Coordinates of C-alpha atoms and ligand atoms in Angstrom, one line a residue:
M1 CA 136.7 88.7 129.4
S2 CA 135.5 91.2 132.0
N3 CA 136.6 94.2 129.9
N4 CA 134.2 93.1 127.5
L5 CA 131.1 93.3 129.6
I6 CA 128.8 96.7 129.7
T7 CA 126.6 97.8 132.6
Q8 CA 122.6 98.9 131.5
D9 CA 123.2 102.1 131.4
Q10 CA 126.5 101.7 128.8
L11 CA 124.3 99.9 126.9
Y12 CA 121.7 102.0 126.3
R13 CA 123.7 105.0 126.1
R14 CA 125.5 102.7 122.8
T15 CA 122.2 101.6 121.9
P16 CA 121.2 103.7 118.5
K17 CA 117.9 105.5 118.3
R18 CA 115.6 103.5 116.7
I19 CA 113.0 105.4 114.6
G20 CA 109.8 103.5 112.7
L21 CA 107.9 105.2 109.9
F22 CA 104.9 104.1 108.4
D23 CA 103.1 104.6 105.3
S24 CA 100.5 102.9 102.7
G25 CA 103.3 102.7 100.2
V26 CA 106.6 103.8 98.9
G27 CA 105.6 107.6 99.9
G28 CA 107.1 107.1 103.3
L29 CA 110.8 106.6 102.0
S30 CA 110.8 110.0 101.0
V31 CA 110.7 111.0 105.1
L32 CA 113.3 108.4 105.5
R33 CA 115.1 109.5 102.5
H34 CA 115.6 113.0 103.9
L35 CA 116.1 111.9 107.6
V36 CA 119.2 109.9 106.8
S37 CA 120.5 112.3 104.3
V38 CA 120.5 115.2 106.8
T39 CA 121.7 112.9 110.5
Q40 CA 124.1 110.4 107.8
S41 CA 124.2 109.0 111.3
E42 CA 125.5 105.6 112.7
A43 CA 123.6 106.1 115.3
L44 CA 120.5 105.8 114.0
E45 CA 118.1 102.9 113.5
F46 CA 115.2 102.7 110.9
V47 CA 111.9 100.5 110.8
Y48 CA 109.4 100.5 107.7
L49 CA 106.9 99.7 106.6
G50 CA 104.6 100.0 103.9
D51 CA 101.1 98.2 103.5
T52 CA 101.1 98.2 100.3
A53 CA 98.7 95.8 100.1
R54 CA 95.9 98.2 100.9
C55 CA 96.8 100.6 99.3
P56 CA 96.2 103.5 98.6
Y57 CA 94.3 104.8 101.6
G58 CA 93.7 108.1 99.9
N59 CA 89.8 107.3 99.6
R60 CA 89.0 104.6 102.3
A61 CA 86.5 105.1 104.8
Q62 CA 88.1 106.8 107.5
G63 CA 87.2 104.3 110.3
E64 CA 89.4 101.7 108.2
I65 CA 92.5 103.9 108.1
A66 CA 92.0 104.3 111.7
L67 CA 91.8 100.6 112.0
F68 CA 95.0 100.2 109.8
V69 CA 96.8 102.5 112.0
E70 CA 96.0 101.0 115.4
E71 CA 97.0 97.8 113.7
I72 CA 100.2 99.1 112.3
V73 CA 101.6 101.4 115.2
S74 CA 100.6 98.0 117.8
W75 CA 103.0 95.9 115.3
L76 CA 106.2 98.7 115.6
T77 CA 106.3 98.8 118.8
S78 CA 107.8 95.6 118.7
F79 CA 110.2 97.2 117.9
Q80 CA 111.0 98.8 120.6
L81 CA 111.3 102.0 118.7
D82 CA 112.1 105.7 120.4
S83 CA 110.1 107.4 117.9
I84 CA 107.1 106.1 115.7
I85 CA 106.4 109.0 112.5
M86 CA 103.8 108.7 110.3
A87 CA 105.0 109.3 107.0
C88 CA 101.5 109.1 105.9
N89 CA 99.7 112.3 106.1
T90 CA 96.2 111.0 105.2
S91 CA 96.9 108.2 108.5
A92 CA 97.8 111.1 110.6
A93 CA 95.2 113.8 109.1
I94 CA 92.7 111.1 110.1
A95 CA 93.5 108.5 112.8
K96 CA 97.0 110.3 114.6
D97 CA 94.9 109.6 118.1
A98 CA 94.2 106.3 117.4
A99 CA 98.2 105.9 117.1
V100 CA 99.0 108.0 119.8
K101 CA 96.9 105.7 121.4
A102 CA 98.3 103.1 120.8
A103 CA 101.7 103.9 120.9
A104 CA 101.0 104.6 124.4
Q105 CA 100.7 101.1 125.6
V106 CA 104.3 100.6 125.5
A107 CA 106.7 103.2 127.4
G108 CA 109.0 105.8 125.9
V109 CA 107.9 105.9 122.2
T110 CA 106.9 109.3 120.8
V111 CA 104.7 109.7 117.5
F112 CA 105.4 112.5 115.4
D113 CA 103.2 113.3 111.7
L114 CA 104.5 116.0 109.3
I115 CA 101.3 118.1 109.1
E116 CA 102.4 120.3 112.5
P117 CA 106.1 120.8 111.9
T118 CA 105.0 121.9 109.1
A119 CA 102.2 124.3 109.6
D120 CA 105.2 125.5 112.2
W121 CA 107.3 126.4 109.9
L122 CA 105.1 127.8 107.8
I123 CA 104.3 130.3 110.3
A124 CA 107.6 131.3 110.3
N125 CA 108.1 131.3 106.5
P126 CA 104.5 132.1 105.2
P127 CA 103.9 132.2 101.3
E128 CA 101.5 134.9 99.9
A129 CA 99.0 132.0 99.3
L130 CA 99.1 128.3 100.1
G131 CA 99.0 125.6 98.1
V132 CA 98.5 122.1 99.5
M133 CA 98.3 118.7 96.9
A134 CA 97.5 116.0 99.4
T135 CA 95.1 112.6 98.9
I136 CA 91.0 113.3 98.8
N137 CA 90.8 112.5 102.6
T138 CA 93.7 114.8 103.9
A139 CA 92.3 117.1 101.6
R140 CA 88.5 116.9 102.8
S141 CA 90.1 116.6 107.0
K142 CA 91.9 120.1 105.7
A143 CA 94.2 119.3 108.2
F144 CA 96.5 121.7 106.6
S145 CA 94.7 124.9 106.4
R146 CA 93.2 124.3 110.1
A147 CA 97.3 123.5 111.2
V148 CA 98.6 126.8 109.6
T149 CA 95.2 128.6 110.7
A150 CA 94.7 127.8 113.9
R151 CA 98.4 129.3 114.2
G152 CA 97.5 132.6 113.0
Y153 CA 98.0 132.6 109.0
E154 CA 95.2 134.6 107.1
G155 CA 96.6 134.4 103.3
K156 CA 94.3 132.0 101.2
V157 CA 94.8 128.0 101.8
I158 CA 93.8 126.1 98.3
E159 CA 93.7 122.5 99.7
I160 CA 93.1 120.0 96.4
G161 CA 92.5 116.0 96.1
C162 CA 94.9 114.3 93.5
P163 CA 94.3 110.8 93.6
K164 CA 95.7 110.0 90.1
L165 CA 99.6 110.4 91.8
V166 CA 99.7 107.7 94.4
P167 CA 98.6 105.2 91.6
L168 CA 100.7 106.3 89.2
I169 CA 104.3 106.7 91.9
E170 CA 103.3 103.2 93.3
S171 CA 102.9 101.2 89.7
G172 CA 107.1 100.7 89.5
R173 CA 107.1 102.7 85.9
L174 CA 108.1 106.0 86.6
G175 CA 110.8 107.2 84.3
E176 CA 108.6 104.9 81.4
A177 CA 107.0 107.2 78.5
G178 CA 103.2 106.0 79.1
C179 CA 103.5 106.8 83.0
E180 CA 105.3 110.4 82.7
A181 CA 102.4 110.9 80.2
E182 CA 99.7 110.5 82.2
L183 CA 101.8 111.8 85.2
E184 CA 102.4 114.9 83.2
A185 CA 98.4 115.2 82.5
A186 CA 97.3 114.7 85.7
L187 CA 99.9 117.0 87.5
I188 CA 99.0 119.7 84.8
E189 CA 95.3 119.4 86.2
Y190 CA 96.1 119.9 90.1
L191 CA 98.8 122.9 89.3
Q192 CA 95.7 124.4 87.2
A193 CA 93.6 124.2 89.7
L194 CA 96.6 125.8 92.5
A195 CA 97.1 128.4 89.9
G196 CA 98.2 131.5 91.9
V197 CA 99.6 130.1 94.7
D198 CA 103.4 130.5 95.5
G199 CA 103.9 127.8 98.4
L200 CA 103.0 124.7 97.6
V201 CA 103.1 121.8 100.3
L202 CA 103.5 118.3 98.8
G203 CA 100.8 117.2 101.0
C204 CA 100.9 113.2 100.6
T205 CA 104.3 112.0 101.1
H206 CA 104.5 110.0 97.9
F207 CA 104.6 113.2 96.0
P208 CA 108.2 114.4 96.3
F209 CA 109.4 111.6 94.4
V210 CA 107.6 113.9 91.8
A211 CA 109.0 117.2 92.6
D212 CA 110.9 117.8 89.9
R213 CA 107.9 116.9 87.4
I214 CA 106.3 119.8 89.2
E215 CA 109.4 121.7 89.1
K216 CA 109.8 121.6 85.1
L217 CA 105.9 122.7 84.3
V218 CA 106.2 125.7 86.9
S219 CA 108.8 126.9 84.9
G220 CA 108.3 125.9 81.7
K221 CA 104.3 124.8 80.4
L222 CA 102.6 126.7 83.8
K223 CA 104.7 129.4 84.3
E224 CA 102.3 131.9 83.4
L225 CA 100.2 130.3 86.0
Y226 CA 102.6 131.7 88.4
P227 CA 103.7 134.2 88.0
S228 CA 105.8 134.9 91.9
G229 CA 107.3 131.1 91.1
L230 CA 106.0 128.3 93.1
K231 CA 108.3 127.3 96.5
L232 CA 107.5 123.4 96.7
I233 CA 107.3 122.5 100.6
D234 CA 108.4 119.0 101.7
P235 CA 107.3 118.6 105.1
S236 CA 110.0 116.0 105.9
H237 CA 112.3 118.8 105.9
A238 CA 110.1 120.3 108.7
L239 CA 110.0 117.3 110.5
A240 CA 113.9 116.7 110.5
F241 CA 113.9 120.0 111.9
Q242 CA 111.8 119.2 114.7
M243 CA 113.1 115.8 115.5
L244 CA 116.6 116.3 114.8
G245 CA 117.3 120.3 115.1
S246 CA 118.4 119.6 111.2
D247 CA 118.4 123.4 109.8
A248 CA 118.2 122.2 106.5
P249 CA 115.4 124.1 104.7
P250 CA 112.5 122.4 103.8
A251 CA 112.6 122.3 99.9
V252 CA 113.2 118.8 98.4
S253 CA 115.9 116.3 99.0
T254 CA 117.6 113.7 96.3
V255 CA 120.7 113.2 98.3
A256 CA 121.5 109.4 97.5
N257 CA 121.9 106.6 100.8
N258 CA 122.8 103.5 102.0
Y259 CA 120.0 101.5 102.5
Q260 CA 121.8 98.1 102.4
S261 CA 123.0 98.9 105.5
P262 CA 121.4 96.5 108.3
A263 CA 120.6 100.0 110.2
F264 CA 117.4 99.3 108.0
K265 CA 114.8 97.3 108.4
I266 CA 112.4 97.6 105.4
Y267 CA 108.7 95.6 105.1
T268 CA 105.8 95.7 103.0
T269 CA 102.6 94.2 103.1
G270 CA 102.7 93.7 99.5
S271 CA 104.6 91.7 97.3
A272 CA 108.5 92.5 98.1
S273 CA 109.8 92.5 94.5
D274 CA 107.2 95.1 93.3
F275 CA 107.8 96.9 96.6
A276 CA 111.3 97.1 95.8
R277 CA 110.9 97.9 92.0
S278 CA 108.8 101.0 92.6
A279 CA 111.1 102.1 95.4
A280 CA 114.2 102.6 93.0
C281 CA 112.0 104.0 90.8
C282 CA 111.4 106.9 93.0
L283 CA 114.5 107.0 95.0
G284 CA 116.8 106.6 91.5
Q285 CA 118.5 103.8 93.8
E286 CA 118.3 100.3 94.9
L287 CA 116.8 99.3 98.5
G288 CA 118.6 96.4 100.6
L289 CA 116.6 93.4 101.7
V290 CA 112.4 94.2 101.8
A291 CA 110.9 91.6 103.7
Q292 CA 107.2 90.5 102.8
L293 CA 104.7 91.0 106.2
D294 CA 101.4 89.1 105.8
V295 CA 98.6 91.3 106.7
A296 CA 97.1 88.9 109.0
E297 CA 100.1 89.5 110.9
L298 CA 99.1 93.1 111.4
V299 CA 95.4 92.3 112.2
A300 CA 96.5 90.5 115.2
A301 CA 99.1 93.5 116.5
P302 CA 96.4 95.5 118.8
R303 CA 95.3 92.0 120.6
A304 CA 98.7 90.6 121.0
L305 CA 100.2 94.3 122.3
A306 CA 97.3 94.9 124.6
K307 CA 97.7 91.1 126.0
K308 CA 101.9 92.0 126.7
A309 CA 100.3 95.5 128.6
A310 CA 98.2 93.4 131.1
R311 CA 101.0 91.0 131.6
S312 CA 103.9 93.9 132.3
S313 CA 101.2 96.1 134.4
T314 CA 100.8 92.8 136.5
A315 CA 104.6 91.1 136.4
P316 CA 105.8 91.9 139.6
L317 CA 109.3 94.2 139.2
A318 CA 112.5 92.6 137.9
H319 CA 115.5 93.5 139.0
Q320 CA 116.8 95.2 136.4
S321 CA 121.1 94.7 136.4
V322 CA 122.1 92.9 133.3
S323 CA 126.2 92.4 131.7
I324 CA 126.6 91.8 128.5
D325 CA 129.1 90.5 126.1
V326 CA 129.5 93.8 124.0
T327 CA 131.6 90.7 121.4
T328 CA 127.7 90.0 120.4
S329 CA 126.1 92.8 119.5
P330 CA 122.4 93.1 120.5
S331 CA 119.8 92.3 118.3
F332 CA 117.8 94.5 116.5
A333 CA 114.3 93.0 116.3
Ligands
DGL1 N1 101.6 108.9 101.4 C1 100.6 108.6 102.2 C2 100.1 110.1 102.3 O1 100.6 110.6 102.6 C3 99.2 107.8 101.1 C4 99.0 108.1 100.0 C5 97.7 107.2 99.8 O2 97.2 105.8 100.2 O3 96.4 107.5 99.2 O4 98.8 110.5 102.3

């Protein structure tokens, strides 16, 4: 039996890194997809929450988004994560502080967003003129243009809100003729407004799922608007580089991953079957199990976390040494 016992230090070294990600819906799965495809590592576990019941965030009031972010981050901290990725640029543009503040109530959780690493990448690889397709809130906040100009970028930046895209991507109808026709009309409208840029940030995490449609339009029907071509920038690649040192270039991923593995815990506040259908349309493959989370649990999470934090700050220090039987693996949640 003693051969099966490991020390706390050994346990720590065996415990996979746990990464939490959240978005208003399926968009953040584009970030998850990329992280998994560049690491393919069994040493990573992921908890994903799509707040589909309250999607879209893109044109909600800022105070409301800050509250949602506080709730979600507070809820995620119960999974003992190493990192939380704001896989929703609207949340990061409006409410990064709320995320950092909530996460700071537990030790050892780093909050990442996609805007800062993308700006770093753009400074090293500057286009002549930069376009940003985002939600209305992200475009209004000028989060991407402020981040690049603060780093010294001197080119022109056109940042536009594209509110028609998220509902179509969430609809679970991608690939159906009617949905594709609506999507194409919307993309033409937005790409006309961005004419002339040679670098385009997909500044909403939903948009990498329609990158192929954008590429087709830019090399076909709208070719004359983009004489120098158009490089699409998926911020998840810049994030992976910052987090994991992966040097895969920030193009667009399409690699298949095994989401059925127990390393993935996927939650939605909406209907689990609708989420699974939309996700499958976006990813081109099935997710594993999707769990439904009641919004009431999110709403209660900040108070629960504050109570827990208050209790642990007054609790006497316990002796930390533990022995664990490795024949039973540590549970995830
Ligand atoms: N996918 C999100 C983003 O990156 C939010 C989209 C929305 O809910 O409007 O901004």
